[in-house]
PDB file of C-alpha atoms and ligand atoms in Angstrom:
ATOM      1  CA  UNK A   1     -13.465 -51.423  33.706  1.00  0.00           C
ATOM      2  CA  UNK A   2     -14.108 -53.688  36.676  1.00  0.00           C
ATOM      3  CA  UNK A   3     -13.042 -53.047  40.252  1.00  0.00           C
ATOM      4  CA  UNK A   4     -13.245 -54.899  43.543  1.00  0.00           C
ATOM      5  CA  UNK A   5     -14.409 -52.846  46.553  1.00  0.00           C
ATOM      6  CA  UNK A   6     -13.785 -54.417  49.958  1.00  0.00           C
ATOM      7  CA  UNK A   7     -15.437 -52.933  53.054  1.00  0.00           C
ATOM      8  CA  UNK A   8     -13.393 -53.995  56.076  1.00  0.00           C
ATOM      9  CA  UNK A   9     -16.101 -52.779  58.454  1.00  0.00           C
ATOM     10  CA  UNK A  10     -18.401 -55.466  57.027  1.00  0.00           C
ATOM     11  CA  UNK A  11     -15.831 -58.270  56.951  1.00  0.00           C
ATOM     12  CA  UNK A  12     -16.298 -60.612  59.929  1.00  0.00           C
ATOM     13  CA  UNK A  13     -13.387 -62.886  59.095  1.00  0.00           C
ATOM     14  CA  UNK A  14     -15.555 -65.889  58.236  1.00  0.00           C
ATOM     15  CA  UNK A  15     -13.095 -66.932  55.474  1.00  0.00           C
ATOM     16  CA  UNK A  16     -16.051 -67.790  53.233  1.00  0.00           C
ATOM     17  CA  UNK A  17     -14.448 -65.978  50.293  1.00  0.00           C
ATOM     18  CA  UNK A  18     -11.247 -67.980  50.757  1.00  0.00           C
ATOM     19  CA  UNK A  19     -13.200 -71.248  50.807  1.00  0.00           C
ATOM     20  CA  UNK A  20     -15.331 -70.220  47.828  1.00  0.00           C
ATOM     21  CA  UNK A  21     -12.167 -69.608  45.803  1.00  0.00           C
ATOM     22  CA  UNK A  22     -10.957 -73.097  46.695  1.00  0.00           C
ATOM     23  CA  UNK A  23     -14.323 -74.600  45.815  1.00  0.00           C
ATOM     24  CA  UNK A  24     -14.330 -72.880  42.444  1.00  0.00           C
ATOM     25  CA  UNK A  25     -10.775 -73.655  41.433  1.00  0.00           C
ATOM     26  CA  UNK A  26      -9.394 -76.715  43.285  1.00  0.00           C
ATOM     27  CA  UNK A  27      -9.634 -79.696  40.986  1.00  0.00           C
ATOM     28  CA  UNK A  28     -11.534 -77.675  38.371  1.00  0.00           C
ATOM     29  CA  UNK A  29      -9.956 -77.030  35.011  1.00  0.00           C
ATOM     30  CA  UNK A  30     -11.255 -73.759  33.549  1.00  0.00           C
ATOM     31  CA  UNK A  31      -9.080 -73.769  30.443  1.00  0.00           C
ATOM     32  CA  UNK A  32      -8.378 -71.700  28.468  1.00  0.00           C
ATOM     33  CA  UNK A  33      -8.743 -69.306  31.438  1.00  0.00           C
ATOM     34  CA  UNK A  34      -7.033 -71.238  34.190  1.00  0.00           C
ATOM     35  CA  UNK A  35      -5.752 -74.680  35.104  1.00  0.00           C
ATOM     36  CA  UNK A  36      -6.889 -76.264  38.377  1.00  0.00           C
ATOM     37  CA  UNK A  37      -5.629 -74.867  41.667  1.00  0.00           C
ATOM     38  CA  UNK A  38      -3.770 -77.440  43.799  1.00  0.00           C
ATOM     39  CA  UNK A  39      -5.492 -78.726  46.936  1.00  0.00           C
ATOM     40  CA  UNK A  40      -2.925 -77.138  49.266  1.00  0.00           C
ATOM     41  CA  UNK A  41      -0.511 -74.232  49.417  1.00  0.00           C
ATOM     42  CA  UNK A  42      -2.362 -71.694  47.254  1.00  0.00           C
ATOM     43  CA  UNK A  43      -4.412 -68.764  48.562  1.00  0.00           C
ATOM     44  CA  UNK A  44      -5.622 -66.813  45.537  1.00  0.00           C
ATOM     45  CA  UNK A  45      -7.982 -65.156  48.004  1.00  0.00           C
ATOM     46  CA  UNK A  46      -6.518 -64.877  51.480  1.00  0.00           C
ATOM     47  CA  UNK A  47      -8.138 -63.322  54.542  1.00  0.00           C
ATOM     48  CA  UNK A  48      -5.327 -61.783  56.561  1.00  0.00           C
ATOM     49  CA  UNK A  49      -5.908 -61.394  60.284  1.00  0.00           C
ATOM     50  CA  UNK A  50      -4.024 -58.785  62.328  1.00  0.00           C
ATOM     51  CA  UNK A  51      -4.378 -58.301  66.064  1.00  0.00           C
ATOM     52  CA  UNK A  52      -4.013 -54.717  67.264  1.00  0.00           C
ATOM     53  CA  UNK A  53      -3.401 -53.520  70.839  1.00  0.00           C
ATOM     54  CA  UNK A  54      -2.329 -55.471  73.879  1.00  0.00           C
ATOM     55  CA  UNK A  55      -4.305 -57.794  76.166  1.00  0.00           C
ATOM     56  CA  UNK A  56      -6.979 -57.218  77.328  1.00  0.00           C
ATOM     57  CA  UNK A  57      -7.643 -54.330  74.911  1.00  0.00           C
ATOM     58  CA  UNK A  58      -7.280 -55.878  71.496  1.00  0.00           C
ATOM     59  CA  UNK A  59      -9.088 -55.549  68.188  1.00  0.00           C
ATOM     60  CA  UNK A  60      -8.800 -57.961  65.283  1.00  0.00           C
ATOM     61  CA  UNK A  61      -8.625 -56.646  61.723  1.00  0.00           C
ATOM     62  CA  UNK A  62      -9.606 -58.826  58.736  1.00  0.00           C
ATOM     63  CA  UNK A  63      -8.351 -57.961  55.288  1.00  0.00           C
ATOM     64  CA  UNK A  64      -9.068 -60.087  52.213  1.00  0.00           C
ATOM     65  CA  UNK A  65      -6.007 -60.029  49.939  1.00  0.00           C
ATOM     66  CA  UNK A  66      -5.955 -61.114  46.311  1.00  0.00           C
ATOM     67  CA  UNK A  67      -4.476 -60.123  42.976  1.00  0.00           C
ATOM     68  CA  UNK A  68      -5.005 -56.367  42.706  1.00  0.00           C
ATOM     69  CA  UNK A  69      -5.621 -56.562  38.928  1.00  0.00           C
ATOM     70  CA  UNK A  70      -3.265 -53.612  38.552  1.00  0.00           C
ATOM     71  CA  UNK A  71      -3.431 -51.113  35.722  1.00  0.00           C
ATOM     72  CA  UNK A  72       0.369 -51.141  35.753  1.00  0.00           C
ATOM     73  CA  UNK A  73       0.925 -54.842  36.475  1.00  0.00           C
ATOM     74  CA  UNK A  74       4.540 -55.586  37.352  1.00  0.00           C
ATOM     75  CA  UNK A  75       3.845 -59.262  36.601  1.00  0.00           C
ATOM     76  CA  UNK A  76       3.149 -58.409  32.935  1.00  0.00           C
ATOM     77  CA  UNK A  77       6.693 -58.982  31.693  1.00  0.00           C
ATOM     78  CA  UNK A  78       5.500 -60.031  28.220  1.00  0.00           C
ATOM     79  CA  UNK A  79       2.473 -61.592  26.533  1.00  0.00           C
ATOM     80  CA  UNK A  80       2.350 -64.485  29.019  1.00  0.00           C
ATOM     81  CA  UNK A  81       0.324 -62.083  31.188  1.00  0.00           C
ATOM     82  CA  UNK A  82      -2.581 -60.179  29.707  1.00  0.00           C
ATOM     83  CA  UNK A  83      -4.504 -57.129  30.897  1.00  0.00           C
ATOM     84  CA  UNK A  84      -8.040 -57.549  29.596  1.00  0.00           C
ATOM     85  CA  UNK A  85     -10.216 -54.674  28.443  1.00  0.00           C
ATOM     86  CA  UNK A  86     -12.432 -55.162  31.504  1.00  0.00           C
ATOM     87  CA  UNK A  87      -9.407 -54.661  33.800  1.00  0.00           C
ATOM     88  CA  UNK A  88      -8.790 -58.269  34.866  1.00  0.00           C
ATOM     89  CA  UNK A  89      -5.167 -59.405  34.727  1.00  0.00           C
ATOM     90  CA  UNK A  90      -4.740 -62.985  33.477  1.00  0.00           C
ATOM     91  CA  UNK A  91      -1.752 -65.312  33.457  1.00  0.00           C
ATOM     92  CA  UNK A  92      -1.877 -67.299  30.232  1.00  0.00           C
ATOM     93  CA  UNK A  93      -1.723 -70.955  31.404  1.00  0.00           C
ATOM     94  CA  UNK A  94       0.026 -72.046  28.220  1.00  0.00           C
ATOM     95  CA  UNK A  95       2.525 -69.248  27.625  1.00  0.00           C
ATOM     96  CA  UNK A  96       3.468 -68.894  31.311  1.00  0.00           C
ATOM     97  CA  UNK A  97       4.636 -72.493  31.769  1.00  0.00           C
ATOM     98  CA  UNK A  98       7.959 -72.585  33.614  1.00  0.00           C
ATOM     99  CA  UNK A  99       7.900 -68.794  34.235  1.00  0.00           C
ATOM    100  CA  UNK A 100       8.937 -68.305  37.847  1.00  0.00           C
ATOM    101  CA  UNK A 101       9.996 -64.769  36.918  1.00  0.00           C
ATOM    102  CA  UNK A 102       6.310 -63.846  36.626  1.00  0.00           C
ATOM    103  CA  UNK A 103       5.675 -65.002  40.186  1.00  0.00           C
ATOM    104  CA  UNK A 104       8.725 -63.149  41.469  1.00  0.00           C
ATOM    105  CA  UNK A 105       7.702 -59.918  39.729  1.00  0.00           C
ATOM    106  CA  UNK A 106       4.510 -59.335  41.725  1.00  0.00           C
ATOM    107  CA  UNK A 107       5.179 -56.888  44.594  1.00  0.00           C
ATOM    108  CA  UNK A 108       2.089 -58.126  46.459  1.00  0.00           C
ATOM    109  CA  UNK A 109       3.195 -61.771  46.637  1.00  0.00           C
ATOM    110  CA  UNK A 110      -0.182 -63.001  45.384  1.00  0.00           C
ATOM    111  CA  UNK A 111       1.155 -65.357  42.689  1.00  0.00           C
ATOM    112  CA  UNK A 112       1.683 -69.005  43.670  1.00  0.00           C
ATOM    113  CA  UNK A 113       3.690 -71.732  42.026  1.00  0.00           C
ATOM    114  CA  UNK A 114       1.903 -74.841  40.794  1.00  0.00           C
ATOM    115  CA  UNK A 115       4.426 -77.716  40.850  1.00  0.00           C
ATOM    116  CA  UNK A 116       2.167 -80.127  38.997  1.00  0.00           C
ATOM    117  CA  UNK A 117       1.708 -77.840  35.994  1.00  0.00           C
ATOM    118  CA  UNK A 118       5.025 -75.966  36.343  1.00  0.00           C
ATOM    119  CA  UNK A 119       2.994 -72.770  36.293  1.00  0.00           C
ATOM    120  CA  UNK A 120       2.498 -69.475  38.154  1.00  0.00           C
ATOM    121  CA  UNK A 121      -1.144 -69.052  39.221  1.00  0.00           C
ATOM    122  CA  UNK A 122      -3.256 -66.380  40.909  1.00  0.00           C
ATOM    123  CA  UNK A 123      -6.763 -64.938  41.163  1.00  0.00           C
ATOM    124  CA  UNK A 124      -8.126 -64.222  37.701  1.00  0.00           C
ATOM    125  CA  UNK A 125     -11.308 -62.606  38.999  1.00  0.00           C
ATOM    126  CA  UNK A 126     -13.155 -65.816  38.032  1.00  0.00           C
ATOM    127  CA  UNK A 127     -13.000 -64.569  34.446  1.00  0.00           C
ATOM    128  CA  UNK A 128     -14.762 -67.753  33.248  1.00  0.00           C
ATOM    129  CA  UNK A 129     -17.775 -66.682  35.349  1.00  0.00           C
ATOM    130  CA  UNK A 130     -17.549 -62.975  34.508  1.00  0.00           C
ATOM    131  CA  UNK A 131     -17.586 -63.802  30.793  1.00  0.00           C
ATOM    132  CA  UNK A 132     -20.736 -65.836  31.408  1.00  0.00           C
ATOM    133  CA  UNK A 133     -22.404 -62.781  32.996  1.00  0.00           C
ATOM    134  CA  UNK A 134     -21.818 -63.917  36.592  1.00  0.00           C
ATOM    135  CA  UNK A 135     -19.734 -62.528  39.444  1.00  0.00           C
ATOM    136  CA  UNK A 136     -16.557 -63.940  41.074  1.00  0.00           C
ATOM    137  CA  UNK A 137     -17.278 -66.724  43.564  1.00  0.00           C
ATOM    138  CA  UNK A 138     -15.725 -64.841  46.510  1.00  0.00           C
ATOM    139  CA  UNK A 139     -18.134 -61.951  45.882  1.00  0.00           C
ATOM    140  CA  UNK A 140     -21.095 -64.293  45.539  1.00  0.00           C
ATOM    141  CA  UNK A 141     -20.178 -66.101  48.779  1.00  0.00           C
ATOM    142  CA  UNK A 142     -19.734 -63.004  50.970  1.00  0.00           C
ATOM    143  CA  UNK A 143     -22.998 -62.794  52.947  1.00  0.00           C
ATOM    144  CA  UNK A 144     -22.331 -59.363  54.561  1.00  0.00           C
ATOM    145  CA  UNK A 145     -21.411 -58.029  51.095  1.00  0.00           C
ATOM    146  CA  UNK A 146     -17.970 -57.001  52.260  1.00  0.00           C
ATOM    147  CA  UNK A 147     -16.550 -57.802  48.804  1.00  0.00           C
ATOM    148  CA  UNK A 148     -18.261 -56.244  45.824  1.00  0.00           C
ATOM    149  CA  UNK A 149     -17.308 -56.314  42.156  1.00  0.00           C
ATOM    150  CA  UNK A 150     -18.501 -54.237  39.239  1.00  0.00           C
ATOM    151  CA  UNK A 151     -18.002 -51.277  36.977  1.00  0.00           C
ATOM    152  CA  UNK A 152     -15.691 -48.551  38.248  1.00  0.00           C
ATOM    153  CA  UNK A 153     -18.217 -45.765  37.600  1.00  0.00           C
ATOM    154  CA  UNK A 154     -20.854 -47.529  39.715  1.00  0.00           C
ATOM    155  CA  UNK A 155     -18.489 -47.401  42.706  1.00  0.00           C
ATOM    156  CA  UNK A 156     -17.312 -43.805  42.193  1.00  0.00           C
ATOM    157  CA  UNK A 157     -18.525 -42.623  45.629  1.00  0.00           C
ATOM    158  CA  UNK A 158     -16.923 -45.526  47.477  1.00  0.00           C
ATOM    159  CA  UNK A 159     -13.686 -45.241  45.522  1.00  0.00           C
ATOM    160  CA  UNK A 160     -13.422 -41.559  46.465  1.00  0.00           C
ATOM    161  CA  UNK A 161     -13.285 -42.588  50.148  1.00  0.00           C
ATOM    162  CA  UNK A 162     -11.261 -45.773  49.724  1.00  0.00           C
ATOM    163  CA  UNK A 163      -7.639 -46.642  50.397  1.00  0.00           C
ATOM    164  CA  UNK A 164      -5.429 -48.994  48.421  1.00  0.00           C
ATOM    165  CA  UNK A 165      -2.403 -51.143  49.098  1.00  0.00           C
ATOM    166  CA  UNK A 166       0.233 -49.468  46.963  1.00  0.00           C
ATOM    167  CA  UNK A 167       3.787 -50.836  46.744  1.00  0.00           C
ATOM    168  CA  UNK A 168       6.783 -48.518  46.395  1.00  0.00           C
ATOM    169  CA  UNK A 169       6.934 -48.773  42.625  1.00  0.00           C
ATOM    170  CA  UNK A 170       3.261 -48.117  42.031  1.00  0.00           C
ATOM    171  CA  UNK A 171       1.149 -50.708  40.189  1.00  0.00           C
ATOM    172  CA  UNK A 172      -2.180 -48.794  40.152  1.00  0.00           C
ATOM    173  CA  UNK A 173      -4.268 -51.535  41.799  1.00  0.00           C
ATOM    174  CA  UNK A 174      -7.981 -52.014  41.012  1.00  0.00           C
ATOM    175  CA  UNK A 175      -8.866 -53.324  44.483  1.00  0.00           C
ATOM    176  CA  UNK A 176     -10.200 -50.648  46.848  1.00  0.00           C
ATOM    177  CA  UNK A 177     -10.560 -50.909  50.625  1.00  0.00           C
ATOM    178  CA  UNK A 178     -13.176 -49.068  52.657  1.00  0.00           C
ATOM    179  CA  UNK A 179     -13.098 -48.469  56.413  1.00  0.00           C
ATOM    180  CA  UNK A 180      -9.562 -49.672  56.986  1.00  0.00           C
ATOM    181  CA  UNK A 181      -9.313 -49.465  60.776  1.00  0.00           C
ATOM    182  CA  UNK A 182      -7.117 -46.687  62.178  1.00  0.00           C
ATOM    183  CA  UNK A 183      -5.091 -46.898  65.381  1.00  0.00           C
ATOM    184  CA  UNK A 184      -6.744 -46.887  68.784  1.00  0.00           C
ATOM    185  CA  UNK A 185      -5.891 -45.928  72.350  1.00  0.00           C
ATOM    186  CA  UNK A 186      -7.683 -47.799  75.123  1.00  0.00           C
ATOM    187  CA  UNK A 187      -7.451 -47.476  78.895  1.00  0.00           C
ATOM    188  CA  UNK A 188      -9.333 -47.942  82.137  1.00  0.00           C
ATOM    189  CA  UNK A 189     -10.200 -45.626  85.029  1.00  0.00           C
ATOM    190  CA  UNK A 190     -10.676 -46.812  88.616  1.00  0.00           C
ATOM    191  CA  UNK A 191     -10.828 -45.700  92.244  1.00  0.00           C
ATOM    192  CA  UNK A 192      -8.011 -47.419  94.218  1.00  0.00           C
ATOM    193  CA  UNK A 193      -9.593 -46.631  97.612  1.00  0.00           C
ATOM    194  CA  UNK A 194     -13.001 -48.127  96.811  1.00  0.00           C
ATOM    195  CA  UNK A 195     -11.380 -50.676  94.475  1.00  0.00           C
ATOM    196  CA  UNK A 196     -14.092 -49.914  91.925  1.00  0.00           C
ATOM    197  CA  UNK A 197     -14.057 -48.842  88.315  1.00  0.00           C
ATOM    198  CA  UNK A 198     -15.144 -45.266  87.556  1.00  0.00           C
ATOM    199  CA  UNK A 199     -17.886 -44.789  85.033  1.00  0.00           C
ATOM    200  CA  UNK A 200     -18.385 -41.435  83.264  1.00  0.00           C
ATOM    201  CA  UNK A 201     -14.848 -40.062  83.615  1.00  0.00           C
ATOM    202  CA  UNK A 202     -14.125 -37.730  80.700  1.00  0.00           C
ATOM    203  CA  UNK A 203     -10.992 -38.543  78.709  1.00  0.00           C
ATOM    204  CA  UNK A 204      -9.803 -35.818  76.351  1.00  0.00           C
ATOM    205  CA  UNK A 205      -7.208 -36.533  73.692  1.00  0.00           C
ATOM    206  CA  UNK A 206      -5.530 -33.629  71.916  1.00  0.00           C
ATOM    207  CA  UNK A 207      -3.003 -33.755  69.109  1.00  0.00           C
ATOM    208  CA  UNK A 208      -1.506 -31.970  66.143  1.00  0.00           C
ATOM    209  CA  UNK A 209      -3.484 -29.539  63.961  1.00  0.00           C
ATOM    210  CA  UNK A 210      -6.109 -28.817  66.618  1.00  0.00           C
ATOM    211  CA  UNK A 211      -7.170 -32.470  66.944  1.00  0.00           C
ATOM    212  CA  UNK A 212      -9.440 -33.069  69.952  1.00  0.00           C
ATOM    213  CA  UNK A 213     -11.578 -36.080  70.826  1.00  0.00           C
ATOM    214  CA  UNK A 214     -13.571 -36.585  74.062  1.00  0.00           C
ATOM    215  CA  UNK A 215     -14.911 -39.904  75.293  1.00  0.00           C
ATOM    216  CA  UNK A 216     -16.389 -41.137  78.598  1.00  0.00           C
ATOM    217  CA  UNK A 217     -15.394 -44.254  80.492  1.00  0.00           C
ATOM    218  CA  UNK A 218     -18.097 -46.897  80.164  1.00  0.00           C
ATOM    219  CA  UNK A 219     -19.661 -49.203  82.736  1.00  0.00           C
ATOM    220  CA  UNK A 220     -16.447 -51.262  82.732  1.00  0.00           C
ATOM    221  CA  UNK A 221     -14.380 -48.108  83.407  1.00  0.00           C
ATOM    222  CA  UNK A 222     -12.968 -48.449  79.876  1.00  0.00           C
ATOM    223  CA  UNK A 223     -12.399 -45.596  77.456  1.00  0.00           C
ATOM    224  CA  UNK A 224     -11.533 -45.903  73.758  1.00  0.00           C
ATOM    225  CA  UNK A 225     -10.257 -43.454  71.155  1.00  0.00           C
ATOM    226  CA  UNK A 226     -10.612 -44.945  67.670  1.00  0.00           C
ATOM    227  CA  UNK A 227      -9.501 -44.263  64.109  1.00  0.00           C
ATOM    228  CA  UNK A 228      -6.423 -42.315  65.122  1.00  0.00           C
ATOM    229  CA  UNK A 229      -3.381 -41.611  63.007  1.00  0.00           C
ATOM    230  CA  UNK A 230       0.178 -42.086  64.270  1.00  0.00           C
ATOM    231  CA  UNK A 231       1.592 -39.084  66.120  1.00  0.00           C
ATOM    232  CA  UNK A 232       2.039 -37.320  69.466  1.00  0.00           C
ATOM    233  CA  UNK A 233      -0.971 -36.922  71.735  1.00  0.00           C
ATOM    234  CA  UNK A 234      -1.823 -35.469  75.135  1.00  0.00           C
ATOM    235  CA  UNK A 235      -4.378 -37.291  77.284  1.00  0.00           C
ATOM    236  CA  UNK A 236      -6.273 -35.777  80.196  1.00  0.00           C
ATOM    237  CA  UNK A 237      -8.720 -37.707  82.377  1.00  0.00           C
ATOM    238  CA  UNK A 238     -11.206 -35.802  84.546  1.00  0.00           C
ATOM    239  CA  UNK A 239     -13.991 -36.751  86.899  1.00  0.00           C
ATOM    240  CA  UNK A 240     -15.812 -34.586  89.450  1.00  0.00           C
ATOM    241  CA  UNK A 241     -14.475 -35.271  92.938  1.00  0.00           C
ATOM    242  CA  UNK A 242     -11.168 -36.711  91.671  1.00  0.00           C
ATOM    243  CA  UNK A 243      -7.742 -35.311  90.835  1.00  0.00           C
ATOM    244  CA  UNK A 244      -7.252 -35.286  87.089  1.00  0.00           C
ATOM    245  CA  UNK A 245      -4.531 -37.371  85.400  1.00  0.00           C
ATOM    246  CA  UNK A 246      -2.504 -36.427  82.337  1.00  0.00           C
ATOM    247  CA  UNK A 247      -0.155 -38.351  80.061  1.00  0.00           C
ATOM    248  CA  UNK A 248       1.876 -37.784  76.891  1.00  0.00           C
ATOM    249  CA  UNK A 249       1.492 -40.550  74.312  1.00  0.00           C
ATOM    250  CA  UNK A 250       3.614 -41.378  71.258  1.00  0.00           C
ATOM    251  CA  UNK A 251       1.352 -43.442  69.026  1.00  0.00           C
ATOM    252  CA  UNK A 252       2.826 -45.631  66.294  1.00  0.00           C
ATOM    253  CA  UNK A 253       0.598 -48.686  66.849  1.00  0.00           C
ATOM    254  CA  UNK A 254      -2.666 -49.333  68.668  1.00  0.00           C
ATOM    255  CA  UNK A 255      -2.103 -49.026  72.373  1.00  0.00           C
ATOM    256  CA  UNK A 256      -3.582 -50.293  75.613  1.00  0.00           C
ATOM    257  CA  UNK A 257      -2.261 -47.584  77.947  1.00  0.00           C
ATOM    258  CA  UNK A 258      -3.365 -49.497  80.996  1.00  0.00           C
ATOM    259  CA  UNK A 259      -5.271 -48.362  84.038  1.00  0.00           C
ATOM    260  CA  UNK A 260      -5.562 -44.917  85.603  1.00  0.00           C
ATOM    261  CA  UNK A 261      -6.145 -44.926  89.370  1.00  0.00           C
ATOM    262  CA  UNK A 262      -7.852 -41.586  90.167  1.00  0.00           C
ATOM    263  CA  UNK A 263      -7.470 -40.187  93.695  1.00  0.00           C
ATOM    264  CA  UNK A 264     -10.414 -38.464  95.331  1.00  0.00           C
ATOM    265  CA  UNK A 265     -10.051 -34.785  96.192  1.00  0.00           C
ATOM    266  CA  UNK A 266     -12.646 -35.105  98.931  1.00  0.00           C
ATOM    267  CA  UNK A 267     -14.000 -38.098 100.858  1.00  0.00           C
ATOM    268  CA  UNK A 268     -17.731 -37.811 101.505  1.00  0.00           C
TER     269      UNK A 268
HETATM  270 FE1  SF4 B   1     -14.908 -61.198  55.059  1.00  0.00          FE
HETATM  271 FE2  SF4 B   1     -16.859 -61.688  53.276  1.00  0.00          FE
HETATM  272 FE3  SF4 B   1     -14.520 -62.990  53.093  1.00  0.00          FE
HETATM  273 FE4  SF4 B   1     -16.224 -63.552  55.114  1.00  0.00          FE
HETATM  274  S1  SF4 B   1     -16.593 -63.890  52.916  1.00  0.00           S
HETATM  275  S2  SF4 B   1     -13.982 -63.236  55.275  1.00  0.00           S
HETATM  276  S3  SF4 B   1     -17.096 -61.513  55.525  1.00  0.00           S
HETATM  277  S4  SF4 B   1     -14.823 -60.764  52.861  1.00  0.00           S
HETATM  278 FE1  SF4 B   2       0.137 -58.723  38.704  1.00  0.00          FE
HETATM  279 FE2  SF4 B   2       0.574 -58.788  41.325  1.00  0.00          FE
HETATM  280 FE3  SF4 B   2      -0.719 -56.673  40.235  1.00  0.00          FE
HETATM  281 FE4  SF4 B   2      -1.928 -59.062  40.379  1.00  0.00          FE
HETATM  282  S1  SF4 B   2      -1.275 -57.789  42.124  1.00  0.00           S
HETATM  283  S2  SF4 B   2      -1.842 -57.692  38.586  1.00  0.00           S
HETATM  284  S3  SF4 B   2      -0.221 -60.468  40.099  1.00  0.00           S
HETATM  285  S4  SF4 B   2       1.408 -57.282  39.875  1.00  0.00           S
END
């Protein structure tokens, strides 16, 4: 059974996969697999971009989204949608004509309506290529190999560490995501008397279940805690010759907690 494994740490947001999907399907009739994708309005592969944090401490996350080729596909209301033996979920372009209910049934919103053919359409894993011994175009196009496709057993190690997008009513998706970015806390340390940033201040973050992470402010005075989970944290910032600063933080989204002016304990 085939799976897609998407490594978000490798994805640079180039949108090449999205364009490759268009190139493969727009204006190309791959019957009996798939009728042509319209020139506009459809994103069978879509690179979602989310900005985390607040200016100037922001990070951008890229996440390619497509049909999840679920093992329990909510779109499979009857034989107009087929789950193939290799795991790919296909909308039958003949039987599904006029079937808006198929589009509405997908909890991921990855099915699009084709007005010209009166048909629901979505990613079919480039089944016409897979059956010819090739790989989906999005996978072939991805230069940093952020999207990979193949047999489930060959990806066992990655799958064990992966996360999935799972809707409330299940679906058992066959698309796995690696290195989904966690939350971050960023801040800056500076000396208000000298009006200079402070490099090498030690920031210690403690949280539930004995969590502790230490980082140092860099040559911009910035400190970053990464891959955090939501929760309550205590932050302490220390630097020799300065009074320490402490703050309680409730983290439910990535946070720029601003600047920390540290006061000297002793002027030399
Ligand atoms: Fe990311 Fe690869 Fe798609 Fe580019 S082609 S957006 S790197 S998944
Ligand atoms: Fe069907 Fe939606 Fe699952 Fe794709 S993601 S198989 S369209 S329910």
